[in-house]
Short mmCIF file of C-alpha atoms and ligand atoms in Angstrom, two decimals:
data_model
loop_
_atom_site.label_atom_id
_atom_site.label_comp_id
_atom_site.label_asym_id
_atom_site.label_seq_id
_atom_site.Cartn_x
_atom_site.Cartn_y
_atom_site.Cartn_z
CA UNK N 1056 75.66 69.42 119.85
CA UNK N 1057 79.10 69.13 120.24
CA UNK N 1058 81.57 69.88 117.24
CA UNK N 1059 85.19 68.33 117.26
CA UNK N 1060 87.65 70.37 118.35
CA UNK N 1061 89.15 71.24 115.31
CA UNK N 1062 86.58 73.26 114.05
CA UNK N 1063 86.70 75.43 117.02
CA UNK N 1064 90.35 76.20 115.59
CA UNK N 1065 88.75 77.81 112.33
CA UNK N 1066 86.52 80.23 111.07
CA UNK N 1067 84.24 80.74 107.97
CA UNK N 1068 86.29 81.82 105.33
CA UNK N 1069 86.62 85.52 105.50
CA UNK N 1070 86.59 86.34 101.68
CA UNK N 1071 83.30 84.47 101.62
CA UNK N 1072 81.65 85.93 104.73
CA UNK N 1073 81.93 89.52 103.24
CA UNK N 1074 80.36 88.58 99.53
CA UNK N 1075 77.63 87.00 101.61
CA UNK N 1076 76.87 89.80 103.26
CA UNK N 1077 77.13 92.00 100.50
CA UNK N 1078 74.70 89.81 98.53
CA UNK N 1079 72.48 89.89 101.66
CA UNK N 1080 72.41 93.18 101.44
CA UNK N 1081 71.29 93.42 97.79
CA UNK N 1082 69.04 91.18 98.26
CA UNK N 1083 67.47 92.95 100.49
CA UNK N 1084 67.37 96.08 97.18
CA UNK N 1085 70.58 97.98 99.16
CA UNK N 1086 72.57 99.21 96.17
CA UNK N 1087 75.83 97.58 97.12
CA UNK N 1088 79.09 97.40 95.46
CA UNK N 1089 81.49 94.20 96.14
CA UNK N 1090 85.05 94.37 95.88
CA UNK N 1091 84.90 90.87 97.88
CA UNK N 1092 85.25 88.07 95.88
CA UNK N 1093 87.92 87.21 93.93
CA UNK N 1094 86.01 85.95 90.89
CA UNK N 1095 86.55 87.50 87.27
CA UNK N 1096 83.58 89.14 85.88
CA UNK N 1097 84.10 87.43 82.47
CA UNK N 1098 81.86 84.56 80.96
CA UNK N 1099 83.65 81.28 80.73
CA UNK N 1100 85.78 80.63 77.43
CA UNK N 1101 83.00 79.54 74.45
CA UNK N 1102 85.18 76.83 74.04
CA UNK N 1103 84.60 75.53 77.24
CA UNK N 1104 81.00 76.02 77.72
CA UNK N 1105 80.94 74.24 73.97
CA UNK N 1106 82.75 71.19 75.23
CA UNK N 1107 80.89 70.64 78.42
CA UNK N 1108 77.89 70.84 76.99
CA UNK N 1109 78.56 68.45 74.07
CA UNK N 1110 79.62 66.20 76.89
CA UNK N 1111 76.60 66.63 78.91
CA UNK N 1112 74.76 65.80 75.71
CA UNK N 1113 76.74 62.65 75.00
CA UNK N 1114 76.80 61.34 78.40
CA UNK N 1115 79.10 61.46 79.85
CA UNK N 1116 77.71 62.07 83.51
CA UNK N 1117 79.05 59.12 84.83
CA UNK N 1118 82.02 58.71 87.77
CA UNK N 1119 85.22 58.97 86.30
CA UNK N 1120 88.30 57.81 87.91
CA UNK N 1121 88.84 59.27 91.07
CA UNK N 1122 91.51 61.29 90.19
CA UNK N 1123 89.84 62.53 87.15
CA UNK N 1124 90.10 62.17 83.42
CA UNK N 1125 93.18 60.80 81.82
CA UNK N 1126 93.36 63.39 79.16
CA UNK N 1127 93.06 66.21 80.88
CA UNK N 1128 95.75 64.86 83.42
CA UNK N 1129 98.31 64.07 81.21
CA UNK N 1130 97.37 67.83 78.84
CA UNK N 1131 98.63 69.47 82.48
CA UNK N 1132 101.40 66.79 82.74
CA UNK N 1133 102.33 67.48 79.17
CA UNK N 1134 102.30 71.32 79.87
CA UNK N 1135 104.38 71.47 82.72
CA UNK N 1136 107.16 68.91 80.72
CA UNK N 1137 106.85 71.62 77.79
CA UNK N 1138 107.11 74.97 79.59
CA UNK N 1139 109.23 74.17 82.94
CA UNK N 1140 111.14 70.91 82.11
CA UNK N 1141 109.62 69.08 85.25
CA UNK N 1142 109.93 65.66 85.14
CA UNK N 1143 106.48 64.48 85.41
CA UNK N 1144 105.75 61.67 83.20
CA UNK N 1145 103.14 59.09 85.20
CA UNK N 1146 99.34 59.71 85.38
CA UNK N 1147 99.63 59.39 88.67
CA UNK N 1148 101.90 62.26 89.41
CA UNK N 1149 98.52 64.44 88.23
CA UNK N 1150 94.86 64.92 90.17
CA UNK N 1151 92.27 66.78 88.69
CA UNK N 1152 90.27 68.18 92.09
CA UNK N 1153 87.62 69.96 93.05
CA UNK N 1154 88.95 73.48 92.51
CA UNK N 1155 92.74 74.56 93.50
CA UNK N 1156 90.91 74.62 97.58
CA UNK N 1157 90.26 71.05 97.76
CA UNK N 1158 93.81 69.99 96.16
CA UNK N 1159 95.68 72.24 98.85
CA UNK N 1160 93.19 70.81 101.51
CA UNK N 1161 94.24 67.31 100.66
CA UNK N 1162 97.83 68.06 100.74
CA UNK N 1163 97.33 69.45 103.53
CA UNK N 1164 95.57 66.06 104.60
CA UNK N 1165 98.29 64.32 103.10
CA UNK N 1166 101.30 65.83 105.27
CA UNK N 1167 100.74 67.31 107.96
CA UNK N 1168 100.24 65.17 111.30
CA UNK N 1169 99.58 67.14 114.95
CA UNK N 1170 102.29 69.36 115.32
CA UNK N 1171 103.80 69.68 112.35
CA UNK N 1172 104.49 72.97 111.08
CA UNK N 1173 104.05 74.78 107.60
CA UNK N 1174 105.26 77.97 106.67
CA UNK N 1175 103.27 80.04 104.80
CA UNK N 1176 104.75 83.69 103.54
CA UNK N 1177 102.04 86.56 104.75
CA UNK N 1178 99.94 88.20 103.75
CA UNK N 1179 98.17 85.23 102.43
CA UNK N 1180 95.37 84.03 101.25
CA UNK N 1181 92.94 83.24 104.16
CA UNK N 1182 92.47 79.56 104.04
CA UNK N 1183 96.18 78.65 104.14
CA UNK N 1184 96.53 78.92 107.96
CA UNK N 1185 92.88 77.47 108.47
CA UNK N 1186 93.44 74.16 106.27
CA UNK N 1187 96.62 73.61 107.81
CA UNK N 1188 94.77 74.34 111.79
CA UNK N 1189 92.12 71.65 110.21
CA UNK N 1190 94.86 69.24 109.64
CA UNK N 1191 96.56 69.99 113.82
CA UNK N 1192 99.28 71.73 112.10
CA UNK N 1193 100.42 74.84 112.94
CA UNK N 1194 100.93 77.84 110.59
CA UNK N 1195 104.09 79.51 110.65
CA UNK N 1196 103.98 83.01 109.02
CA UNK N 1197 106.62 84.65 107.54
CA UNK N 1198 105.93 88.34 106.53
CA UNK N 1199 106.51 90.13 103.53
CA UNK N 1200 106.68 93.76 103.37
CA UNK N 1201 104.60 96.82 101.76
CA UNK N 1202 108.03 97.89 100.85
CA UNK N 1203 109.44 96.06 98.53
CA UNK N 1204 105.67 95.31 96.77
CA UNK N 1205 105.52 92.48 99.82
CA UNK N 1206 107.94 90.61 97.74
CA UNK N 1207 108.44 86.82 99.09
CA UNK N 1208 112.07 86.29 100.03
CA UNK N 1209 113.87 82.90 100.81
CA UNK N 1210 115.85 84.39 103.97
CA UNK N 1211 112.74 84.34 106.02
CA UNK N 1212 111.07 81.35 104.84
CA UNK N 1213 114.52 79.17 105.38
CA UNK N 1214 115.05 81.16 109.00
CA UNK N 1215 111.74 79.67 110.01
CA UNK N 1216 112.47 75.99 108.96
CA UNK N 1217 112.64 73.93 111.53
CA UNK N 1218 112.84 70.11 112.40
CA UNK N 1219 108.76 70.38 113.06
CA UNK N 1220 108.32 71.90 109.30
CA UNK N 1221 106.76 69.78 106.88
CA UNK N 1222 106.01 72.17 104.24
CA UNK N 1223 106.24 75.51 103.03
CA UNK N 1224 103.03 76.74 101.14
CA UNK N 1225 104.19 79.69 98.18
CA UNK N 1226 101.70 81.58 96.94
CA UNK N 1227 103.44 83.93 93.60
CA UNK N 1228 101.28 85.76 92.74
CA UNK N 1229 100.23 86.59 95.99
CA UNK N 1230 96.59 86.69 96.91
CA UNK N 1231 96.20 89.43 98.69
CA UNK N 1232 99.11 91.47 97.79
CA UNK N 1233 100.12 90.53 94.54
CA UNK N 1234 103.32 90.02 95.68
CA UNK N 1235 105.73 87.72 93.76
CA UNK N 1236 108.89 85.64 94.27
CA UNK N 1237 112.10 85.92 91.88
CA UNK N 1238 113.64 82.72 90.65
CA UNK N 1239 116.33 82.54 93.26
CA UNK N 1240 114.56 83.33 95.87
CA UNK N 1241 112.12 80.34 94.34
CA UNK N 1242 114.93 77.97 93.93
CA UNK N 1243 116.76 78.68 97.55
CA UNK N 1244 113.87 77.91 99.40
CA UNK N 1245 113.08 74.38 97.09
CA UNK N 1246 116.85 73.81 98.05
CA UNK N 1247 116.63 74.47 101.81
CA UNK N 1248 113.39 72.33 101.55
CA UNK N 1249 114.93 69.47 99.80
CA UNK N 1250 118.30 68.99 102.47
CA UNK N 1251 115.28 68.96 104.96
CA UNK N 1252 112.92 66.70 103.62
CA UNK N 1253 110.19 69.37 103.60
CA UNK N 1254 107.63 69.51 100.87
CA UNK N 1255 107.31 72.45 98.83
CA UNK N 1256 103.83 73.33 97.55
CA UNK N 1257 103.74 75.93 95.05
CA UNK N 1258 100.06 77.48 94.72
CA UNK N 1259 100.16 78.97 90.87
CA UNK N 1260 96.32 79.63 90.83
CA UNK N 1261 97.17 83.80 89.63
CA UNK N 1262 100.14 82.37 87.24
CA UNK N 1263 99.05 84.26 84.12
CA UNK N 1264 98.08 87.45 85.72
CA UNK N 1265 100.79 89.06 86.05
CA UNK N 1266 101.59 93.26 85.03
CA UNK N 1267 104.70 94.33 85.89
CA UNK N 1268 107.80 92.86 88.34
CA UNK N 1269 109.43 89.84 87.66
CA UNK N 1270 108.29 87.57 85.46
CA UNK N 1271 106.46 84.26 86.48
CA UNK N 1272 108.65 81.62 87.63
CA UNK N 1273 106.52 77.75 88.31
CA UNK N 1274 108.02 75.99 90.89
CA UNK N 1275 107.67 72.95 88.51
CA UNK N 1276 111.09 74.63 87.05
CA UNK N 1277 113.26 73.01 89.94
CA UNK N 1278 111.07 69.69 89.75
CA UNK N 1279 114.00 68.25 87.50
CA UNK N 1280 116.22 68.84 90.20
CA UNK N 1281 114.48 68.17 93.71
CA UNK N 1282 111.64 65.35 92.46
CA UNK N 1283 110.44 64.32 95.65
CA UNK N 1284 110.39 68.25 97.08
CA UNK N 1285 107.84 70.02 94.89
CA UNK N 1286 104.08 70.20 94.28
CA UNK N 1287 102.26 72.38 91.50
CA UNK N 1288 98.66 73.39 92.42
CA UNK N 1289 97.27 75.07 89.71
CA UNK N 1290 93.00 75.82 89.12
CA UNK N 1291 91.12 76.53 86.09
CA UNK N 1292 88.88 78.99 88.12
CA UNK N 1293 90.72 82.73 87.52
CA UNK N 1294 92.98 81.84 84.52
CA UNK N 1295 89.55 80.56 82.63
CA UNK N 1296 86.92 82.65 84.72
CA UNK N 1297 85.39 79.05 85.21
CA UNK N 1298 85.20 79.83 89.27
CA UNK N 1299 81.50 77.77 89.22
CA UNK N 1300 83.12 74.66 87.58
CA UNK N 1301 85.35 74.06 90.55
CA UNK N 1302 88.14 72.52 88.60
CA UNK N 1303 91.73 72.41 90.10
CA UNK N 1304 94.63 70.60 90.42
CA UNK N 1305 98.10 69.00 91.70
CA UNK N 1306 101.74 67.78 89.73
CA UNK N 1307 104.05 66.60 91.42
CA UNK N 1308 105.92 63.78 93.61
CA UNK N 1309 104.20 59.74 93.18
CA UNK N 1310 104.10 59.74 96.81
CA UNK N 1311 102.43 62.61 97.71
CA UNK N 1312 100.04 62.36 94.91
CA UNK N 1313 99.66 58.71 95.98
CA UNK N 1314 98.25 60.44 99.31
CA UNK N 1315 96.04 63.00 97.70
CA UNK N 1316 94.58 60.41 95.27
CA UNK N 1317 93.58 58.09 98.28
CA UNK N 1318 92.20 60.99 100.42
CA UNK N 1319 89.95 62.42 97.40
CA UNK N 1320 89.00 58.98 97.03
CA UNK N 1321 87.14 59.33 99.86
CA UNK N 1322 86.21 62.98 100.18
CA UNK N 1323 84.80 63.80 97.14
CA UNK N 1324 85.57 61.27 94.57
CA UNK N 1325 86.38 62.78 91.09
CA UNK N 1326 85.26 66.58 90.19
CA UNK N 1327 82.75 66.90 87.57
CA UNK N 1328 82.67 64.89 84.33
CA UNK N 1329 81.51 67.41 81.76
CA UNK N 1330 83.34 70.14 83.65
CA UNK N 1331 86.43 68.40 83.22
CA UNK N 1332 85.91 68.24 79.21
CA UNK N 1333 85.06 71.65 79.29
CA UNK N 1334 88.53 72.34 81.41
CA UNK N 1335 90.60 70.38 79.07
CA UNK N 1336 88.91 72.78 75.75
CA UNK N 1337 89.62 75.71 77.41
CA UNK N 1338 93.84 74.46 78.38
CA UNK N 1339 94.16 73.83 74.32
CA UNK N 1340 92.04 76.39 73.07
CA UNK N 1341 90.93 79.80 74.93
CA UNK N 1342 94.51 81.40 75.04
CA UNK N 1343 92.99 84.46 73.37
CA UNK N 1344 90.05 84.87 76.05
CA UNK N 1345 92.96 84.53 78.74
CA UNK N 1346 95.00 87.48 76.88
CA UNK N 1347 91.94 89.76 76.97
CA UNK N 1348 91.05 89.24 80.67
CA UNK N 1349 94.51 90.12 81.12
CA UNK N 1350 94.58 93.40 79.29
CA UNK N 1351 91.48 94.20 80.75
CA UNK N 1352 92.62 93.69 84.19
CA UNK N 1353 95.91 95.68 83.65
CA UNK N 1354 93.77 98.59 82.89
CA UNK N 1355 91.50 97.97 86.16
CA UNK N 1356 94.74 97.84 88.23
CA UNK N 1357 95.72 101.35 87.29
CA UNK N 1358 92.62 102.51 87.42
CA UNK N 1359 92.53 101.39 91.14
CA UNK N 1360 95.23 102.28 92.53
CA UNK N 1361 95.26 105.97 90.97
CA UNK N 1362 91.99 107.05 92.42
CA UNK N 1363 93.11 104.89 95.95
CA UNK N 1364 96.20 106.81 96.02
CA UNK N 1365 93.95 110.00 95.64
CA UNK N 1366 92.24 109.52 99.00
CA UNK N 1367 94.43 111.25 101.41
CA UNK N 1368 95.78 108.78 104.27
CA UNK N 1369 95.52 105.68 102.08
CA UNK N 1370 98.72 104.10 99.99
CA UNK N 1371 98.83 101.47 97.36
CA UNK N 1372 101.53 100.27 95.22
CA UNK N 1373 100.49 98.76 92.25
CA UNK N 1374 100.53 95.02 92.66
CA UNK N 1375 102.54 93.07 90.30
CA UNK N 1376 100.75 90.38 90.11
CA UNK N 1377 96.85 88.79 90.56
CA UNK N 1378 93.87 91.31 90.81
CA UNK N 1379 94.23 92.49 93.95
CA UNK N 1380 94.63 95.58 95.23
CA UNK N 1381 95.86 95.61 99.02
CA UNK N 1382 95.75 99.49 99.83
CA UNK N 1383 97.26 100.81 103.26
CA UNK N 1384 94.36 102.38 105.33
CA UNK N 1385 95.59 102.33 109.04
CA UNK N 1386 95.91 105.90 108.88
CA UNK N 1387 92.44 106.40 108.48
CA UNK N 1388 91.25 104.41 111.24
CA UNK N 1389 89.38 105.68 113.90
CA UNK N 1390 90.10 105.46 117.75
CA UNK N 1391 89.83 101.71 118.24
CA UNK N 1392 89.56 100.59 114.92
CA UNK N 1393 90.93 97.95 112.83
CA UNK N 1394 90.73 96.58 109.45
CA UNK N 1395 87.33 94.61 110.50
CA UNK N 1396 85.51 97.72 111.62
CA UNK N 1397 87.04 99.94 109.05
CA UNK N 1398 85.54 97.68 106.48
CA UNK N 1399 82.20 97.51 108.70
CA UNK N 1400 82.63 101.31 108.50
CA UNK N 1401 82.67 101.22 104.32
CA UNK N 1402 79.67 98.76 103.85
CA UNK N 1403 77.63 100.81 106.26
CA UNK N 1404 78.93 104.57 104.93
CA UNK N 1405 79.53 103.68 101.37
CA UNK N 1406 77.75 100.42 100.66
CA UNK N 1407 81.18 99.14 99.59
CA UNK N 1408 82.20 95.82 100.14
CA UNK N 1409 86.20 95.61 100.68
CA UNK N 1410 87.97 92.41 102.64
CA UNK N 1411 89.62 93.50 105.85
CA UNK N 1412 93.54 93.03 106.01
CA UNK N 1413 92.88 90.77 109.37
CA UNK N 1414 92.05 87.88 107.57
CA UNK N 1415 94.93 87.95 105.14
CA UNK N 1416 96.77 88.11 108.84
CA UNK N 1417 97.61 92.32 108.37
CA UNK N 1418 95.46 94.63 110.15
CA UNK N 1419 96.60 97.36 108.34
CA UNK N 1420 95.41 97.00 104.97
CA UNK N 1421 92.56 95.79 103.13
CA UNK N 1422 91.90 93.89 99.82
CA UNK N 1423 89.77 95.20 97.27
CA UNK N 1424 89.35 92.88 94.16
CA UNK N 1425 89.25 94.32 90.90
CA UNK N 1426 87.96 91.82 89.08
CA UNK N 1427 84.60 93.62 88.24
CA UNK N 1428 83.54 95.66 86.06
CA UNK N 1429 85.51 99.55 85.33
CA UNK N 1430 81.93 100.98 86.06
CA UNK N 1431 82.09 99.41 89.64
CA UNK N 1432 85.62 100.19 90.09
CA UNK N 1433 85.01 104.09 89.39
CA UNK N 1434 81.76 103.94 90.84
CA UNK N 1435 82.87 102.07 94.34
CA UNK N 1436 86.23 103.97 94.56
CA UNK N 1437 83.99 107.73 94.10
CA UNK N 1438 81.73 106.38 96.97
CA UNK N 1439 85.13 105.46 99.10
CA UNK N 1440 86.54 108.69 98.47
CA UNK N 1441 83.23 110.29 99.71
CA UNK N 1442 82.57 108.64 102.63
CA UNK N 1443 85.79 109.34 103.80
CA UNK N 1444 85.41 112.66 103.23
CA UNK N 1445 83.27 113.19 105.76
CA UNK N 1446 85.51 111.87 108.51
N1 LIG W 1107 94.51 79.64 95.97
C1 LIG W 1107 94.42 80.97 96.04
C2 LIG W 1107 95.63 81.77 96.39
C3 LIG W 1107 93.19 81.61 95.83
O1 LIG W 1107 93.10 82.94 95.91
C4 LIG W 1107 92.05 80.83 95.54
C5 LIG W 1107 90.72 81.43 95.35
O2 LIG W 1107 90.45 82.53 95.73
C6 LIG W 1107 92.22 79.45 95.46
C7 LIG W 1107 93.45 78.88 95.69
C8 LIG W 1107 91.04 78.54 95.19
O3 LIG W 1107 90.75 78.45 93.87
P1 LIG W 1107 89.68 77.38 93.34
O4 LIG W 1107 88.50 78.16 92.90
O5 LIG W 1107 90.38 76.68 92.23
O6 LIG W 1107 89.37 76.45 94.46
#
């Protein structure tokens, strides 16, 4: 059979391909460990799971507008007004998707024509460059530096605009390096984007996980400013470990949301019902669930990248932001190896599961998530540390 072309461009997500393996592998009774996926080990808020299933209960399990329920729309709307200023007032300037992935694929959809360029900052998360391929745009990566904590800086990202560029994708914090962007830097690039006529979308999926560094900044905070030149996606999946519920979304412009509403019109219609009411609980009611992942997962970080910094050869600063940690390991590669067959190398040695830098586009590090259990963490990073002893 012949596929279109433009899935020749793209491959499985990279992220996924390694927790299927590594649940292959267990399946199969090998004791593995996964520092894959990026999916908190924490039960959904009770609030959430409450609300959902008194909406199951009552019924409602019917199509709801396509860009999802009114009241959970205009809670987000309402939130970014409150904390950022941005001027968002309309219903239509908010759609509720199917997870944070589907709202950048739609924007994505929405514009970018053959051609067109987006820059995206890297390290980055691995289906930036592959939505935008979908789309017959072409990535432009910008990279960010172990330095500096692979801060994201405006210079580079307005260096690479050019008369092709449609968009600029930010990603603060950073998935994979938990790298994060300072307010200027933040506001020069939504400037340089704005004289241009290039659309900035701001992916705030880690927003509340955030350690050390400077502090959070939304992009929705220059909304007031440049209306037509930035989008918000945000996603319900890490903040409210509701990853399974596949609830997501994106603020911003009339126009562009205007695109995105008529494209998820016909992709997927709206997300979930219930799982919408169960969204909109947890936004008004599970700060205190949030605030304990968050504690939890500061602990995890410096737990990680203590006993990675103990294996001689690897380096890892901590991250300031997400739970990520994005270690340096080039130095222990072997003749001919890379990030794919180092991590090849750790399943196979150490039954370990890590992502390989490659598919965040930097073959020198790779990602290992810690949001699992301490337990795991110790337990994973002790088999690391011993498998690499024997080299
Ligand atoms: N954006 C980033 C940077 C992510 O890391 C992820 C998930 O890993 C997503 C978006 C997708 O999140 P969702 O589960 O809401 O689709």
């Amino acid at each position: 059979m012949k596929l279109a072309a433009r899935v020749l461009r793209i491959g499985e997500s990279a992220t996924m391909k390694v927790t299927r393996r590594a649940a292959e592998l267990r399946a199969r009774g090998v004791d593995v460990i996964s520092f894959g996926a990026g999916e908190p080990d924490f039960a959904s808020p009770a609030v959430a799971v409450e609300a959902a299933r008194e909406s199951l209960a009552a019924g409602f399990t019917k199509y709801t507008a396509a860009t999802g329920i009114e009241d959970l729309r205009r809670a987000l709307l309402d939130r970014y007004r409150r904390l950022w200023g941005a001027p968002w007032g309309a219903l239509a300037q908010a759609a509720i998707t199917v997870g944070a992935k589907a709202a950048l694929f739609e924007l994505a959809l929405a514009v970018v024509d053959d051609g067109d360029e987006v820059i995206i900052p890297s390290p980055c998360w691995v289906s930036f460059p592959d939505q935008v391929r979908l789309c017959g745009g072409t990535p432009v990566l910008v990279p960010s530096h172990a330095g500096d904590g692979f801060r994201i800086r405006a210079d580079g990202i307005l260096a690479a605009m050019t008369p092709a560029t449609r968009a600029v994708v930010v990603n603060s914090p950073c998935n994979p390096t938990g790298g994060m962007i300072e307010r200027d830097d933040l506001r020069r690039i939504v400037e340089g984007a704005a004289a241009r006529g290039i659309l900035v979308v701001s992916d705030e999926t880690y927003e509340r996980f955030v350690y050390d560094g400077p502090a959070f900044v939304s992009c929705a905070a220059f909304a007031a400013d440049h209306p037509e030149t930035v989008v918000v996606v945000g996603s319900f999946s890490k903040t409210y470990a509701m990853t399974g519920w596949r609830i997501g979304y994106a603020v911003g412009p009339p126009a562009v949301l205007a695109g995105v509403a008529a494209i998820q019109s016909h992709a997927t219609s709206n997300p979930t019902s219930f799982a919408m009411t169960g969204a909109l609980a947890a936004l008004e009611g599970a700060e205190a669930d949030v605030r304990a992942m968050i504690e939890e997962f500061r602990v995890r970080r410096d737990l990680v990248v203590h006993a990675l910094n103990a294996i001689p050869g690897i380096t890892c600063r901590p991250p300031a932001g997400a739970f990520y940690a994005f270690p340096r390991v080039a130095e222990r590669y072997r003749d001919g190896e890379g990030s794919v067959e180092f991590a090849e190398r750790l399943l196979e040695d150490a039954r370990v599961a890590v992502v390989p830098g490659a598919a965040f586009a930097d073959d020198a590090h790779v990602r290992l998530s810690f949001a699992c259990s301490r337990e795991d963490l110790r337990e994973g990073l002790t088999r690391i540390a011993r498998a690499l002893d024997q080299d």
